[in-house]
CSV table of C-alpha atoms in Angstrom, one decimal:
chain,number,residue,atom,x,y,z
R,65,UNK,CA,185.1,2.8,-14.0
R,66,UNK,CA,186.1,5.1,-11.2
R,67,UNK,CA,183.9,3.3,-8.6
R,68,UNK,CA,182.0,6.4,-7.9
R,69,UNK,CA,178.3,6.2,-8.7
R,70,UNK,CA,176.0,9.1,-9.3
R,71,UNK,CA,172.3,9.1,-9.9
R,72,UNK,CA,170.3,10.2,-11.8
R,73,UNK,CA,172.5,10.5,-14.9
R,74,UNK,CA,170.0,13.0,-16.5
R,75,UNK,CA,167.3,15.1,-14.9
R,76,UNK,CA,164.9,17.6,-16.5
R,77,UNK,CA,162.8,19.8,-14.3
R,78,UNK,CA,161.1,23.2,-14.2
R,79,UNK,CA,162.1,26.4,-12.6
R,80,UNK,CA,161.1,26.7,-8.9
R,81,UNK,CA,161.4,22.9,-8.4
R,82,UNK,CA,163.7,21.0,-6.0
R,83,UNK,CA,165.9,18.0,-6.9
R,84,UNK,CA,168.2,15.7,-5.1
R,85,UNK,CA,171.4,14.3,-6.6
R,86,UNK,CA,173.0,11.2,-5.1
R,87,UNK,CA,176.5,10.1,-4.9
R,88,UNK,CA,178.0,6.8,-3.7
R,89,UNK,CA,181.7,7.0,-3.2
R,90,UNK,CA,184.3,4.3,-3.8
R,91,UNK,CA,184.3,1.6,-1.2
R,92,UNK,CA,186.4,2.8,1.8
R,93,UNK,CA,186.6,6.5,0.7
R,94,UNK,CA,185.7,8.9,3.4
R,95,UNK,CA,185.7,12.2,1.5
R,96,UNK,CA,183.1,13.4,-1.0
R,97,UNK,CA,183.4,16.5,-3.1
R,98,UNK,CA,180.7,18.1,-5.2
R,99,UNK,CA,181.4,20.2,-8.3
R,100,UNK,CA,179.2,22.1,-10.7
R,101,UNK,CA,180.2,22.5,-14.4
R,102,UNK,CA,178.0,24.8,-16.5
R,103,UNK,CA,178.2,24.5,-20.3
R,104,UNK,CA,181.8,25.0,-21.6
R,105,UNK,CA,182.8,26.2,-18.1
R,106,UNK,CA,185.3,24.9,-15.6
R,107,UNK,CA,184.7,22.9,-12.6
R,108,UNK,CA,183.3,25.0,-9.7
R,109,UNK,CA,184.0,23.6,-6.3
R,110,UNK,CA,180.8,23.5,-4.2
R,111,UNK,CA,181.4,21.5,-1.0
R,112,UNK,CA,183.5,18.8,0.7
R,113,UNK,CA,182.4,16.3,3.3
R,114,UNK,CA,184.7,14.0,5.3
R,115,UNK,CA,183.2,11.1,7.2
R,116,UNK,CA,179.9,12.8,7.6
R,117,UNK,CA,181.2,16.3,8.5
R,118,UNK,CA,181.4,19.4,6.3
R,119,UNK,CA,185.1,20.3,5.8
R,120,UNK,CA,185.2,23.0,3.2
R,121,UNK,CA,182.8,25.1,1.3
R,122,UNK,CA,183.1,26.8,-2.0
R,123,UNK,CA,180.7,29.3,-3.7
R,124,UNK,CA,177.7,27.2,-3.0
R,125,UNK,CA,174.4,29.0,-3.2
R,126,UNK,CA,172.1,29.2,-0.2
R,127,UNK,CA,169.5,27.4,-2.3
R,128,UNK,CA,171.8,24.4,-2.4
R,129,UNK,CA,172.6,22.1,0.5
R,130,UNK,CA,174.4,18.8,0.9
R,131,UNK,CA,175.0,16.1,3.5
R,132,UNK,CA,176.9,12.9,3.9
R,133,UNK,CA,175.2,10.0,5.6
R,134,UNK,CA,176.6,7.4,8.0
R,135,UNK,CA,177.0,4.9,5.1
R,136,UNK,CA,179.2,7.7,3.4
R,137,UNK,CA,176.9,8.3,0.5
R,138,UNK,CA,176.1,11.9,-0.1
R,139,UNK,CA,173.2,14.0,-1.5
R,140,UNK,CA,173.2,17.4,-3.0
R,141,UNK,CA,169.9,19.2,-2.7
R,142,UNK,CA,169.1,22.0,-5.1
R,143,UNK,CA,165.9,24.0,-4.5
R,144,UNK,CA,164.1,26.9,-6.1
R,145,UNK,CA,165.8,26.0,-9.3
R,146,UNK,CA,166.6,28.6,-11.8
R,147,UNK,CA,167.6,28.3,-15.5
R,148,UNK,CA,171.2,29.1,-14.6
R,149,UNK,CA,171.4,26.0,-12.4
R,150,UNK,CA,171.4,23.9,-15.5
R,151,UNK,CA,174.8,22.1,-15.4
R,152,UNK,CA,176.7,18.9,-14.9
R,153,UNK,CA,177.1,18.1,-11.3
R,154,UNK,CA,180.0,15.9,-10.4
R,155,UNK,CA,180.8,14.1,-7.3
R,156,UNK,CA,184.3,12.9,-6.4
R,157,UNK,CA,185.6,10.7,-3.6
R,158,UNK,CA,189.0,10.2,-2.1
R,159,UNK,CA,190.6,9.0,1.1
R,160,UNK,CA,191.1,5.2,0.7
R,161,UNK,CA,194.8,5.7,0.9
R,162,UNK,CA,196.2,8.1,3.5
R,163,UNK,CA,197.8,11.3,2.2
R,164,UNK,CA,197.6,10.5,-1.5
R,165,UNK,CA,194.7,12.7,-2.1
R,166,UNK,CA,193.7,11.9,-5.7
R,167,UNK,CA,190.1,12.4,-6.5
R,168,UNK,CA,188.0,9.8,-8.3
R,169,UNK,CA,185.0,11.3,-10.2
R,170,UNK,CA,181.7,9.9,-11.1
R,171,UNK,CA,180.2,10.4,-14.5
R,172,UNK,CA,178.0,13.3,-13.3
R,173,UNK,CA,174.4,14.2,-13.2
R,174,UNK,CA,173.2,16.4,-16.0
R,175,UNK,CA,170.5,18.8,-14.8
R,176,UNK,CA,168.4,20.7,-17.2
R,177,UNK,CA,166.0,23.4,-15.8
R,178,UNK,CA,163.3,24.5,-18.2
B,182,UNK,CA,190.8,31.3,-7.2
B,183,UNK,CA,193.0,28.7,-8.9
B,184,UNK,CA,196.6,28.8,-7.8
B,185,UNK,CA,197.8,27.6,-11.2
B,186,UNK,CA,198.2,29.1,-14.7
B,187,UNK,CA,198.0,27.0,-17.8
B,188,UNK,CA,197.8,27.9,-21.5
B,189,UNK,CA,194.2,27.8,-22.7
B,190,UNK,CA,194.9,25.5,-25.6
B,191,UNK,CA,197.7,23.5,-27.3
B,192,UNK,CA,197.9,21.0,-30.1
B,193,UNK,CA,200.2,18.1,-30.8
B,194,UNK,CA,200.7,15.6,-33.6
B,195,UNK,CA,199.6,12.1,-33.0
B,196,UNK,CA,202.5,9.9,-32.0
B,197,UNK,CA,204.6,12.8,-30.7
B,198,UNK,CA,205.1,13.8,-27.1
B,199,UNK,CA,202.7,16.3,-25.7
B,200,UNK,CA,204.2,18.6,-23.1
B,201,UNK,CA,201.7,20.6,-21.1
B,202,UNK,CA,203.1,23.4,-18.8
B,203,UNK,CA,201.7,24.7,-15.6
B,204,UNK,CA,202.9,27.6,-13.4
B,205,UNK,CA,202.3,27.5,-9.7
B,206,UNK,CA,204.6,30.1,-8.4
B,207,UNK,CA,202.9,30.5,-5.0
B,208,UNK,CA,203.0,26.8,-4.2
B,209,UNK,CA,203.6,26.0,-0.5
B,210,UNK,CA,206.0,23.4,0.8
B,211,UNK,CA,203.3,20.9,1.7
B,212,UNK,CA,201.3,21.2,-1.5
B,213,UNK,CA,201.4,18.6,-4.1
B,214,UNK,CA,200.9,19.1,-7.9
B,215,UNK,CA,198.1,17.0,-9.3
B,216,UNK,CA,197.0,16.6,-12.9
B,217,UNK,CA,193.6,15.5,-14.2
B,218,UNK,CA,192.0,15.4,-17.5
B,219,UNK,CA,188.4,15.6,-18.7
B,220,UNK,CA,187.4,14.0,-22.0
B,221,UNK,CA,184.4,15.9,-23.4
B,222,UNK,CA,181.8,16.0,-20.6
B,223,UNK,CA,182.9,12.9,-18.8
B,224,UNK,CA,184.0,12.9,-15.2
B,225,UNK,CA,187.6,14.2,-14.8
B,226,UNK,CA,190.2,11.4,-14.6
B,227,UNK,CA,193.2,11.5,-12.3
B,228,UNK,CA,196.5,11.2,-14.1
B,229,UNK,CA,199.5,11.8,-11.8
B,230,UNK,CA,200.7,13.8,-8.9
B,231,UNK,CA,204.0,14.7,-7.2
B,232,UNK,CA,205.6,16.8,-4.5
B,233,UNK,CA,209.1,17.6,-5.7
B,234,UNK,CA,210.5,14.6,-7.4
B,235,UNK,CA,209.7,13.7,-11.0
B,236,UNK,CA,207.1,11.0,-11.3
B,237,UNK,CA,206.1,8.5,-14.0
B,238,UNK,CA,203.2,6.1,-14.3
B,239,UNK,CA,201.6,4.2,-17.1
B,240,UNK,CA,199.8,7.3,-18.4
B,241,UNK,CA,202.3,10.1,-18.1
B,242,UNK,CA,205.4,11.7,-16.6
B,243,UNK,CA,205.4,14.7,-14.4
B,244,UNK,CA,208.5,17.0,-14.3
B,245,UNK,CA,208.6,19.5,-11.4
B,246,UNK,CA,211.2,22.2,-11.5
B,247,UNK,CA,213.7,22.4,-8.6
B,248,UNK,CA,212.1,25.5,-7.2
B,249,UNK,CA,208.7,23.8,-7.6
B,250,UNK,CA,207.2,26.9,-9.2
B,251,UNK,CA,206.3,25.1,-12.4
B,252,UNK,CA,205.7,21.7,-13.8
B,253,UNK,CA,205.2,19.9,-17.1
B,254,UNK,CA,203.0,16.9,-17.8
B,255,UNK,CA,204.4,14.7,-20.6
B,256,UNK,CA,202.2,12.3,-22.6
B,257,UNK,CA,205.0,10.4,-24.3
B,258,UNK,CA,203.1,9.2,-27.4
B,259,UNK,CA,199.9,11.2,-27.8
B,260,UNK,CA,197.0,9.5,-29.5
B,261,UNK,CA,193.6,10.9,-30.6
B,262,UNK,CA,192.1,9.6,-27.4
B,263,UNK,CA,194.3,12.0,-25.4
B,264,UNK,CA,192.3,14.9,-26.8
B,265,UNK,CA,190.9,16.5,-23.6
B,266,UNK,CA,191.0,19.4,-21.2
B,267,UNK,CA,194.0,19.0,-18.8
B,268,UNK,CA,193.9,20.5,-15.4
B,269,UNK,CA,196.8,21.2,-13.1
B,270,UNK,CA,196.0,21.8,-9.5
B,271,UNK,CA,198.0,22.2,-6.3
B,272,UNK,CA,196.7,21.1,-3.0
B,273,UNK,CA,197.6,19.7,0.4
B,274,UNK,CA,197.0,16.0,0.4
B,275,UNK,CA,194.9,16.0,3.5
B,276,UNK,CA,191.2,15.3,4.2
B,277,UNK,CA,190.3,18.9,4.8
B,278,UNK,CA,190.9,21.2,1.9
B,279,UNK,CA,189.2,22.9,-1.0
B,280,UNK,CA,190.3,21.5,-4.4
B,281,UNK,CA,190.1,24.3,-6.9
B,282,UNK,CA,190.3,23.6,-10.6
B,283,UNK,CA,191.3,26.3,-13.0
B,284,UNK,CA,190.4,26.7,-16.6
B,285,UNK,CA,192.9,24.0,-17.8
B,286,UNK,CA,194.5,23.4,-21.2
B,287,UNK,CA,192.5,22.1,-24.1
B,288,UNK,CA,194.8,19.7,-25.8
B,289,UNK,CA,194.0,18.8,-29.4
B,290,UNK,CA,195.8,15.9,-31.0
B,291,UNK,CA,196.0,16.1,-34.8
B,292,UNK,CA,196.3,13.0,-37.0
């Protein structure tokens, strides 16, 4: 158990809809990272938040947005969903120990868009 | 783009040492080498990291060349449960950085 919690574990929705994925980082971790992994593909970096502020952005679509709240949990919002958005979405946290930088991943949210 | 190059696949006999190479020829002086693995579709798992010295923990050993342009992850006694995709990444260990994963090496352990 990494200590990172993601909900929901599975989600099935239709094209054009909007969903919210939630991530609770490990206790004390200030950084949250979001990744997308399509079927048999690598991990695509989406966005990084540190203590509530956006710190780095990857190839995140404009239809996607994220935020980190004061209690440090994070949400990834996906809107106007397309079939190609079907993927595993992972959240990772780090930062409990200064300058070690290892990421601890949740088990992911599997999104299926029909 | 990922700053590392890894072979797409490797295999190893159970009980033998698995040696996974990684090239990172453009690594900067303040960048660490990290290794993760992903078993099937589970969340990736941190294995080990290092800056310039060799490192060992309960899971693996990390050997970094003197010029830091390449490294090798060693699983000393591979088991079937070590079958996974192994990712080598380089990054600055700070709070503000992108962490880019490449394609990794798919390691198969044969009985």
